Amino acid sequence: MPYDLAIIVPTLNERDNIEPLVALLDRTLAGERWQVLFVDDDSTDGTLDVLRRLARDRANVSVLHRVGRRGLSSACIEGMLATAAPYLAVMDADLQHDETLLPRMLTLLRDEDREIVVASRFAEGASAAGLASARREMVSRVGNFLANRITGAPLTDPLSGFFMLRRELLDTVVHDLSGTGFKILLDIFASSPRVPRYAELGFTFRERQAGESKLDSQVIWEFGMLLADKTLGRWIPVRFILFALVGLLGVGVHLLVLGVMLHLAGVVFLWSQATATVVAMTSNFALNNAFTYRDRRLRGLGFVWGLLSFYLVCAIGAVVNVEVADLVYRNGAHWALAGFVGAVVGSVWNFGVSAIVTWGPLRPRRKTPPSSDAGAT
Ligand code: GDD
Ligand code: MN
């Protein structure tokens, strides 16, 4: 059956919420041609078993299982791209979003010429009782203010995770979406060449029933990253800016260690300089791992391998740096300029190569050992 409406539901460990959600959708959308597409990022709590059981039973339930990736935005985008339905809704799995809004949203798109309808926790008549903490509500309000500077529209809830849009709108923005983090709605508005014709509907953000929030601690950081990406990111990749800032901090760490060893501990220069270099590389790695590559953070053994590869990358970077600076210097440039050019080329090298080797496609990955009952026959 061809579907008019696809509801995209990102899931990460939502086992006990799936069946109640589908039952609610059944009730609200009776009479519509709708499907629900769950996009699961490899949940470990049995969510996938529940999803597959439902999907085997019913034609209008399907599952997109993503492995080795994370992220609310990219999950929603891929979900929307995996269906041909002309109307697309995005909604949380945890029953915090009021599904009874869906028919009204659909009417606004179908009959009222809107391109996107946003369910708002802060519009008139809305309530955000389910925002667990005062801190969280504060973050939301400050976020709204900043966010509207890039959406170009006075949305009351630009961070909402509940909205419905026409496929044509998705098509016009899809190549420009940043896809990182969780701010998909903001991303759609910010990527649209003009403010889309939108409507807002207030609703009561319910309390989460089962499971726990995945966004609470990540919200602020990722939001800052998205803002940076939509502003500075047009000229310089945000990761490079962070990498460079960490590098600058690394110079400070280096000088501090060098000074302390040389003057307070009385160690000879060569050893002081060597130690300072290793300490600075290690702290650069740890900081980049915690911030620049927060979304791909290496842990455990991966951290150790990552660190070793980072040392190697930086060692080659240092050679490149010295060679380039020497070349520039011998061609008559001022010593400071030659040194600067060498340092920049070395940093770009470190950034580019570590992006591939340390945190990118060549990064160390964990494999689970084969279970004892599989295998030999
Ligand atoms: N596939 C996938 N991948 N799903 C995810 C991921 C992920 O990395 N992270 C979270 N989810 C799913 C959750 O399973 C849930 O269905 C939905 O996305 C929302 O996650 P919550 O963890 O419940 O978010 P929240 O309630 O704290 O945050 C709410 O407010 C945000 C703005 O402040 C949500 O409404 C968000 O959508 C909203 O952006
Ligand atoms: Mn939630």
CSV table of C-alpha atoms and ligand atoms in Angstrom, one decimal:
chain,number,residue,atom,x,y,z
A,1,MET,CA,0.0,0.0,0.0
A,2,PRO,CA,1.4,3.4,-0.9
A,3,TYR,CA,1.7,5.6,2.2
A,4,ASP,CA,0.9,9.3,2.5
A,5,LEU,CA,2.5,9.8,5.8
A,6,ALA,CA,5.8,8.3,7.1
A,7,ILE,CA,6.6,8.8,10.8
A,8,ILE,CA,10.3,8.6,11.4
A,9,VAL,CA,11.1,7.5,15.0
A,10,PRO,CA,14.8,7.5,16.0
A,11,THR,CA,15.5,4.9,18.8
A,12,LEU,CA,18.3,4.2,21.1
A,13,ASN,CA,17.4,1.8,23.9
A,14,GLU,CA,13.6,2.3,24.0
A,15,ARG,CA,12.5,-1.3,24.3
A,16,ASP,CA,9.5,-0.7,26.5
A,17,ASN,CA,8.2,2.4,24.6
A,18,ILE,CA,7.8,0.9,21.2
A,19,GLU,CA,4.6,-1.1,21.5
A,20,PRO,CA,2.7,1.6,23.4
A,21,LEU,CA,3.8,4.1,20.8
A,22,VAL,CA,2.6,2.0,17.9
A,23,ALA,CA,-0.7,1.4,19.6
A,24,LEU,CA,-1.2,5.1,20.1
A,25,LEU,CA,-0.4,5.7,16.4
A,26,ASP,CA,-2.9,3.1,15.4
A,27,ARG,CA,-5.6,4.9,17.3
A,28,THR,CA,-4.8,8.4,16.2
A,29,LEU,CA,-4.2,7.7,12.6
A,30,ALA,CA,-7.0,5.3,11.9
A,31,GLY,CA,-8.2,6.1,8.3
A,32,GLU,CA,-4.9,7.5,7.1
A,33,ARG,CA,-2.4,5.7,5.0
A,34,TRP,CA,0.6,5.8,7.2
A,35,GLN,CA,3.8,3.9,8.1
A,36,VAL,CA,6.2,4.2,10.9
A,37,LEU,CA,9.9,3.8,10.3
A,38,PHE,CA,12.2,3.2,13.3
A,39,VAL,CA,15.8,4.1,12.9
A,40,ASP,CA,17.8,2.4,15.5
A,41,ASP,CA,21.5,3.0,16.3
A,42,ASP,CA,22.3,-0.5,17.4
A,43,SER,CA,20.4,-0.5,20.8
A,44,THR,CA,21.6,-3.0,23.3
A,45,ASP,CA,18.5,-3.4,25.4
A,46,GLY,CA,16.4,-5.6,23.1
A,47,THR,CA,14.7,-2.7,21.3
A,48,LEU,CA,15.7,-4.3,18.0
A,49,ASP,CA,14.0,-7.6,18.9
A,50,VAL,CA,10.8,-5.7,19.6
A,51,LEU,CA,11.1,-3.7,16.4
A,52,ARG,CA,11.7,-6.7,14.2
A,53,ARG,CA,8.9,-8.7,15.7
A,54,LEU,CA,6.5,-5.8,14.9
A,55,ALA,CA,8.0,-5.3,11.4
A,56,ARG,CA,7.5,-9.0,10.6
A,57,ASP,CA,3.9,-8.8,11.7
A,58,ARG,CA,2.8,-5.6,10.0
A,59,ALA,CA,3.5,-4.0,6.6
A,60,ASN,CA,3.4,-0.4,7.9
A,61,VAL,CA,6.2,-0.9,10.5
A,62,SER,CA,9.8,-1.0,9.3
A,63,VAL,CA,13.2,-0.8,10.8
A,64,LEU,CA,16.4,0.7,9.7
A,65,HIS,CA,19.3,-0.7,11.8
A,66,ARG,CA,22.4,1.4,11.7
A,67,VAL,CA,25.7,0.0,12.9
A,68,GLY,CA,28.8,1.9,14.0
A,69,ARG,CA,27.1,5.3,13.9
A,70,ARG,CA,25.3,7.5,16.3
A,71,GLY,CA,23.2,10.6,16.1
A,72,LEU,CA,19.7,11.7,16.2
A,73,SER,CA,19.9,14.1,13.2
A,74,SER,CA,21.5,11.7,10.8
A,75,ALA,CA,19.1,8.9,11.9
A,76,CYS,CA,16.1,11.2,11.1
A,77,ILE,CA,17.6,12.2,7.7
A,78,GLU,CA,18.3,8.7,6.7
A,79,GLY,CA,14.9,7.6,7.8
A,80,MET,CA,13.2,10.3,5.7
A,81,LEU,CA,15.3,9.3,2.7
A,82,ALA,CA,14.4,5.6,3.1
A,83,THR,CA,10.7,6.2,2.3
A,84,ALA,CA,8.9,7.7,-0.6
A,85,ALA,CA,5.9,9.1,1.4
A,86,PRO,CA,5.1,12.7,0.4
A,87,TYR,CA,4.6,13.8,4.1
A,88,LEU,CA,7.2,13.1,6.7
A,89,ALA,CA,7.0,13.4,10.4
A,90,VAL,CA,9.8,13.1,13.0
A,91,MET,CA,8.9,12.1,16.5
A,92,ASP,CA,10.6,10.7,19.6
A,93,ALA,CA,9.9,7.1,20.7
A,94,ASP,CA,9.6,7.8,24.4
A,95,LEU,CA,5.9,9.0,24.4
A,96,GLN,CA,6.9,12.5,25.4
A,97,HIS,CA,5.5,13.8,22.1
A,98,ASP,CA,1.7,14.1,21.8
A,99,GLU,CA,0.8,11.9,18.9
A,100,THR,CA,-2.8,13.3,18.7
A,101,LEU,CA,-1.2,16.3,17.0
A,102,LEU,CA,-0.4,14.3,13.9
A,103,PRO,CA,-3.7,14.6,12.1
A,104,ARG,CA,-3.8,18.3,12.5
A,105,MET,CA,-0.2,18.6,11.3
A,106,LEU,CA,-1.1,16.6,8.2
A,107,THR,CA,-4.1,18.8,7.5
A,108,LEU,CA,-2.0,22.0,7.7
A,109,LEU,CA,0.4,20.6,5.1
A,110,ARG,CA,-2.2,19.0,2.9
A,111,ASP,CA,-4.9,21.7,2.9
A,112,GLU,CA,-3.4,24.9,4.3
A,113,ASP,CA,-0.3,25.3,2.1
A,114,ARG,CA,2.2,25.0,4.9
A,115,GLU,CA,5.5,23.4,4.2
A,116,ILE,CA,6.4,22.4,7.7
A,117,VAL,CA,4.5,22.2,11.0
A,118,VAL,CA,6.4,22.3,14.3
A,119,ALA,CA,5.0,21.0,17.5
A,120,SER,CA,6.1,23.4,20.1
A,121,ARG,CA,6.6,23.0,23.8
A,122,PHE,CA,6.6,26.7,24.3
A,123,ALA,CA,3.8,28.1,22.0
A,124,GLU,CA,0.7,29.4,23.5
A,125,GLY,CA,-1.2,26.7,25.2
A,126,ALA,CA,1.8,24.5,25.4
A,127,SER,CA,3.6,23.1,28.4
A,128,ALA,CA,7.0,21.6,29.0
A,129,ALA,CA,6.3,19.8,32.2
A,130,GLY,CA,8.5,16.9,31.0
A,131,LEU,CA,11.6,18.9,30.8
A,132,ALA,CA,13.2,17.1,33.7
A,133,SER,CA,15.3,19.8,35.3
A,134,ALA,CA,15.4,23.6,35.8
A,135,ARG,CA,18.8,23.5,34.2
A,136,ARG,CA,17.4,21.8,31.2
A,137,GLU,CA,14.6,24.3,30.8
A,138,MET,CA,17.1,27.1,31.1
A,139,VAL,CA,19.3,25.5,28.4
A,140,SER,CA,16.2,25.3,26.2
A,141,ARG,CA,15.4,29.0,26.6
A,142,VAL,CA,18.9,30.3,26.0
A,143,GLY,CA,19.1,27.8,23.1
A,144,ASN,CA,15.9,29.2,21.5
A,145,PHE,CA,17.2,32.7,21.5
A,146,LEU,CA,20.5,31.7,19.9
A,147,ALA,CA,18.8,29.3,17.5
A,148,ASN,CA,16.4,31.8,16.1
A,149,ARG,CA,19.3,33.9,15.0
A,150,ILE,CA,20.1,31.2,12.5
A,151,THR,CA,16.7,29.9,11.6
A,152,GLY,CA,15.6,33.4,10.5
A,153,ALA,CA,12.1,32.7,11.9
A,154,PRO,CA,10.7,33.5,15.4
A,155,LEU,CA,10.1,29.8,16.3
A,156,THR,CA,8.9,29.3,19.9
A,157,ASP,CA,10.6,25.9,20.0
A,158,PRO,CA,13.4,25.7,17.4
A,159,LEU,CA,14.9,22.7,19.2
A,160,SER,CA,11.8,20.7,19.0
A,161,GLY,CA,12.2,17.1,18.0
A,162,PHE,CA,8.6,16.8,16.8
A,163,PHE,CA,7.5,18.2,13.4
A,164,MET,CA,6.1,17.2,10.0
A,165,LEU,CA,7.1,18.4,6.6
A,166,ARG,CA,6.5,18.0,2.9
A,167,ARG,CA,9.0,15.9,1.0
A,168,GLU,CA,9.7,18.9,-1.4
A,169,LEU,CA,11.1,20.9,1.5
A,170,LEU,CA,13.4,18.1,2.5
A,171,ASP,CA,14.5,17.8,-1.1
A,172,THR,CA,15.5,21.5,-1.2
A,173,VAL,CA,17.6,21.3,1.9
A,174,VAL,CA,18.9,17.8,2.1
A,175,HIS,CA,22.3,18.4,0.5
A,176,ASP,CA,23.0,21.2,2.9
A,177,LEU,CA,22.0,19.6,6.2
A,178,SER,CA,24.9,19.2,8.6
A,179,GLY,CA,23.5,16.0,9.9
A,180,THR,CA,25.6,16.1,13.1
A,181,GLY,CA,24.1,16.2,16.6
A,182,PHE,CA,20.4,16.4,17.4
A,183,LYS,CA,19.1,19.7,16.1
A,184,ILE,CA,17.5,18.5,13.0
A,185,LEU,CA,14.7,21.0,12.8
A,186,LEU,CA,17.1,23.9,13.2
A,187,ASP,CA,19.2,22.4,10.6
A,188,ILE,CA,16.3,22.3,8.1
A,189,PHE,CA,15.4,25.9,8.7
A,190,ALA,CA,19.0,27.1,8.6
A,191,SER,CA,19.6,25.2,5.3
A,192,SER,CA,16.6,26.5,3.5
A,193,PRO,CA,17.3,29.3,1.1
A,194,ARG,CA,14.2,31.2,2.4
A,195,VAL,CA,12.1,30.7,5.5
A,196,PRO,CA,9.7,27.9,4.8
A,197,ARG,CA,6.0,28.5,5.2
A,198,TYR,CA,5.5,27.1,8.7
A,199,ALA,CA,3.0,26.7,11.4
A,200,GLU,CA,3.4,25.9,15.1
A,201,LEU,CA,1.1,23.8,17.3
A,202,GLY,CA,1.4,23.9,21.0
A,203,PHE,CA,1.4,20.7,23.0
A,204,THR,CA,2.1,19.3,26.4
A,205,PHE,CA,5.5,17.7,26.5
A,206,ARG,CA,4.8,14.6,28.6
A,207,GLU,CA,7.1,13.0,31.1
A,208,ARG,CA,9.2,10.1,29.8
A,209,GLN,CA,7.7,6.8,30.8
A,210,ALA,CA,10.3,4.1,30.4
A,211,GLY,CA,14.1,4.3,29.8
A,212,GLU,CA,16.2,7.3,30.1
A,213,SER,CA,17.1,10.5,28.2
A,214,LYS,CA,20.2,10.3,26.0
A,215,LEU,CA,20.5,14.0,25.2
A,216,ASP,CA,20.6,15.6,28.6
A,217,SER,CA,24.4,15.9,28.9
A,218,GLN,CA,25.2,16.2,25.2
A,219,VAL,CA,22.7,18.9,24.5
A,220,ILE,CA,24.8,22.0,25.2
A,221,TRP,CA,28.0,20.8,23.5
A,222,GLU,CA,26.4,19.6,20.4
A,223,PHE,CA,24.3,22.7,20.1
A,224,GLY,CA,27.3,24.9,20.3
A,225,MET,CA,28.9,22.8,17.6
A,226,LEU,CA,26.0,23.2,15.3
A,227,LEU,CA,25.9,27.0,15.9
A,228,ALA,CA,29.6,27.2,15.1
A,229,ASP,CA,29.1,25.0,12.0
A,230,LYS,CA,26.3,27.2,10.6
A,231,THR,CA,28.3,30.4,11.2
A,232,LEU,CA,32.1,29.9,11.0
A,233,GLY,CA,31.7,26.5,9.4
A,234,ARG,CA,31.1,28.1,6.0
A,235,TRP,CA,34.7,29.2,5.9
A,236,ILE,CA,36.7,26.8,8.1
A,237,PRO,CA,35.6,23.3,9.3
A,238,VAL,CA,34.6,23.5,13.0
A,239,ARG,CA,36.7,20.5,13.8
A,240,PHE,CA,39.8,22.3,12.4
A,241,ILE,CA,39.1,25.3,14.6
A,242,LEU,CA,38.8,23.0,17.7
A,243,PHE,CA,41.9,21.1,16.6
A,244,ALA,CA,43.9,24.4,16.2
A,245,LEU,CA,42.7,25.6,19.6
A,246,VAL,CA,43.8,22.4,21.3
A,247,GLY,CA,47.1,22.8,19.5
A,248,LEU,CA,47.5,26.3,20.8
A,249,LEU,CA,46.8,25.0,24.3
A,250,GLY,CA,49.4,22.3,23.6
A,251,VAL,CA,52.0,24.9,23.0
A,252,GLY,CA,51.2,26.3,26.5
A,253,VAL,CA,51.4,22.9,28.0
A,254,HIS,CA,54.7,22.3,26.3
A,255,LEU,CA,56.3,25.5,27.5
A,256,LEU,CA,55.0,24.9,31.0
A,257,VAL,CA,56.5,21.4,31.2
A,258,LEU,CA,59.7,22.5,29.7
A,259,GLY,CA,60.1,25.4,32.1
A,260,VAL,CA,59.3,23.4,35.1
A,261,MET,CA,61.7,20.6,34.2
A,262,LEU,CA,64.5,22.9,33.2
A,263,HIS,CA,64.4,25.4,36.0
A,264,LEU,CA,62.7,23.7,38.9
A,265,ALA,CA,63.8,20.1,38.4
A,266,GLY,CA,67.2,21.0,36.8
A,267,VAL,CA,66.8,18.4,34.0
A,268,VAL,CA,69.0,19.0,31.0
A,269,PHE,CA,67.4,20.8,28.0
A,270,LEU,CA,67.3,17.8,25.6
A,271,TRP,CA,65.4,15.6,28.1
A,272,SER,CA,63.1,18.5,29.2
A,273,GLN,CA,62.2,19.3,25.6
A,274,ALA,CA,61.6,15.6,24.8
A,275,THR,CA,59.4,15.1,27.8
A,276,ALA,CA,57.5,18.3,27.1
A,277,THR,CA,56.9,17.2,23.6
A,278,VAL,CA,55.4,13.8,24.7
A,279,VAL,CA,53.3,15.4,27.4
A,280,ALA,CA,51.9,18.0,25.0
A,281,MET,CA,51.1,15.4,22.3
A,282,THR,CA,49.4,13.3,24.9
A,283,SER,CA,47.3,16.1,26.2
A,284,ASN,CA,46.5,17.2,22.7
A,285,PHE,CA,45.3,13.7,21.9
A,286,ALA,CA,43.2,13.5,25.1
A,287,LEU,CA,41.6,16.9,24.5
A,288,ASN,CA,40.9,16.3,20.8
A,289,ASN,CA,39.4,12.9,21.8
A,290,ALA,CA,37.2,14.5,24.4
A,291,PHE,CA,36.0,17.5,22.4
A,292,THR,CA,37.0,17.7,18.8
A,293,TYR,CA,36.0,14.1,18.2
A,294,ARG,CA,33.5,13.8,21.0
A,295,ASP,CA,31.1,12.0,18.7
A,296,ARG,CA,33.8,9.3,17.8
A,297,ARG,CA,35.5,9.2,21.2
A,298,LEU,CA,38.0,6.3,21.5
A,299,ARG,CA,37.9,4.3,24.7
A,300,GLY,CA,39.8,1.5,26.4
A,301,LEU,CA,42.2,-0.2,24.1
A,302,GLY,CA,41.0,2.0,21.2
A,303,PHE,CA,42.3,5.0,23.2
A,304,VAL,CA,45.7,3.4,23.5
A,305,TRP,CA,46.0,2.6,19.8
A,306,GLY,CA,44.6,6.0,18.9
A,307,LEU,CA,47.3,7.6,21.1
A,308,LEU,CA,50.1,5.6,19.4
A,309,SER,CA,48.8,6.5,16.0
A,310,PHE,CA,48.5,10.1,17.0
A,311,TYR,CA,52.2,10.1,18.1
A,312,LEU,CA,53.2,8.7,14.8
A,313,VAL,CA,51.1,11.2,12.8
A,314,CYS,CA,52.6,14.1,14.9
A,315,ALA,CA,56.1,12.8,14.5
A,316,ILE,CA,55.8,12.9,10.7
A,317,GLY,CA,54.0,16.2,11.0
A,318,ALA,CA,57.1,17.6,12.8
A,319,VAL,CA,59.4,16.4,10.1
A,320,VAL,CA,57.1,18.0,7.4
A,321,ASN,CA,57.0,21.2,9.5
A,322,VAL,CA,60.8,21.5,9.7
A,323,GLU,CA,61.4,20.6,6.0
A,324,VAL,CA,58.9,23.1,4.8
A,325,ALA,CA,60.1,25.9,7.1
A,326,ASP,CA,63.7,25.2,6.0
A,327,LEU,CA,62.7,25.3,2.4
A,328,VAL,CA,60.9,28.7,2.8
A,329,TYR,CA,63.8,30.0,4.9
A,330,ARG,CA,66.4,29.1,2.3
A,331,ASN,CA,64.4,30.9,-0.3
A,332,GLY,CA,65.0,34.1,1.5
A,333,ALA,CA,61.9,34.5,3.7
A,334,HIS,CA,62.1,36.1,7.2
A,335,TRP,CA,62.8,33.5,9.9
A,336,ALA,CA,59.4,34.1,11.6
A,337,LEU,CA,57.5,33.7,8.4
A,338,ALA,CA,59.4,30.5,7.6
A,339,GLY,CA,58.7,29.2,11.1
A,340,PHE,CA,55.0,30.1,10.9
A,341,VAL,CA,54.5,28.5,7.5
A,342,GLY,CA,56.2,25.3,8.7
A,343,ALA,CA,53.9,25.3,11.8
A,344,VAL,CA,50.8,25.8,9.7
A,345,VAL,CA,51.6,23.1,7.2
A,346,GLY,CA,52.5,20.7,10.1
A,347,SER,CA,49.2,21.4,11.8
A,348,VAL,CA,47.2,20.9,8.6
A,349,TRP,CA,49.0,17.6,8.1
A,350,ASN,CA,48.4,16.5,11.7
A,351,PHE,CA,44.7,17.5,11.4
A,352,GLY,CA,44.1,15.9,8.0
A,353,VAL,CA,46.0,12.7,8.7
A,354,SER,CA,44.7,12.1,12.2
A,355,ALA,CA,41.2,12.7,10.9
A,356,ILE,CA,41.7,9.6,8.8
A,357,VAL,CA,44.0,7.4,10.8
A,358,THR,CA,43.2,8.2,14.4
A,359,TRP,CA,39.6,9.1,14.5
A,360,GLY,CA,38.5,8.3,10.9
A,361,PRO,CA,37.9,5.2,8.7
A,362,LEU,CA,41.2,3.7,9.7
A,363,ARG,CA,40.7,4.1,13.5
A,364,PRO,CA,41.0,1.0,15.6
A,365,ARG,CA,37.6,-0.7,16.2
A,366,ARG,CA,36.5,-3.2,18.7
A,367,LYS,CA,35.3,-6.6,17.7
A,368,THR,CA,33.3,-8.8,19.9
A,369,PRO,CA,34.8,-12.3,20.1
A,370,PRO,CA,32.8,-15.0,18.5
A,371,SER,CA,30.4,-16.6,20.9
A,372,SER,CA,31.2,-20.2,21.9
A,373,ASP,CA,28.1,-21.8,20.5
A,374,ALA,CA,28.5,-20.3,17.0
A,375,GLY,CA,31.1,-21.4,14.6
A,376,ALA,CA,32.5,-25.0,14.4
A,377,THR,CA,29.9,-27.5,13.2
B,1,GDD,N1,18.8,6.5,16.3
B,1,GDD,C1,19.1,7.3,17.4
B,1,GDD,N2,20.4,7.6,17.6
B,1,GDD,N3,18.2,7.7,18.2
B,1,GDD,C2,18.5,8.5,19.2
B,1,GDD,C3,19.8,8.9,19.5
B,1,GDD,C4,20.8,8.4,18.6
B,1,GDD,O1,22.0,8.7,18.7
B,1,GDD,N4,19.8,9.7,20.6
B,1,GDD,C5,18.6,9.8,21.0
B,1,GDD,N5,17.8,9.0,20.2
B,1,GDD,C6,16.3,8.9,20.3
B,1,GDD,C7,15.7,8.4,21.6
B,1,GDD,O2,15.6,7.0,21.7
B,1,GDD,C8,14.4,9.1,21.6
B,1,GDD,O3,13.4,8.3,20.9
B,1,GDD,C9,14.6,10.4,20.9
B,1,GDD,O4,15.8,10.2,20.1
B,1,GDD,C10,14.8,11.6,21.8
B,1,GDD,O5,15.8,11.3,22.7
B,1,GDD,P1,15.7,11.6,24.3
B,1,GDD,O6,16.9,11.1,24.9
B,1,GDD,O7,14.4,11.2,24.8
B,1,GDD,O8,15.7,13.2,24.2
B,1,GDD,P2,15.2,14.3,25.3
B,1,GDD,O9,13.8,14.0,25.6
B,1,GDD,O10,16.2,14.4,26.4
B,1,GDD,O11,15.2,15.6,24.4
B,1,GDD,C11,14.1,16.2,23.8
B,1,GDD,O12,14.3,17.6,23.7
B,1,GDD,C12,15.3,17.9,22.7
B,1,GDD,C13,15.5,19.4,22.6
B,1,GDD,O13,15.8,19.9,23.9
B,1,GDD,C14,13.7,15.5,22.5
B,1,GDD,O14,12.4,16.0,22.1
B,1,GDD,C15,14.6,15.9,21.4
B,1,GDD,O15,14.1,15.4,20.1
B,1,GDD,C16,14.8,17.4,21.3
B,1,GDD,O16,15.7,17.7,20.3
B,2,MN,MN,12.8,12.2,25.5
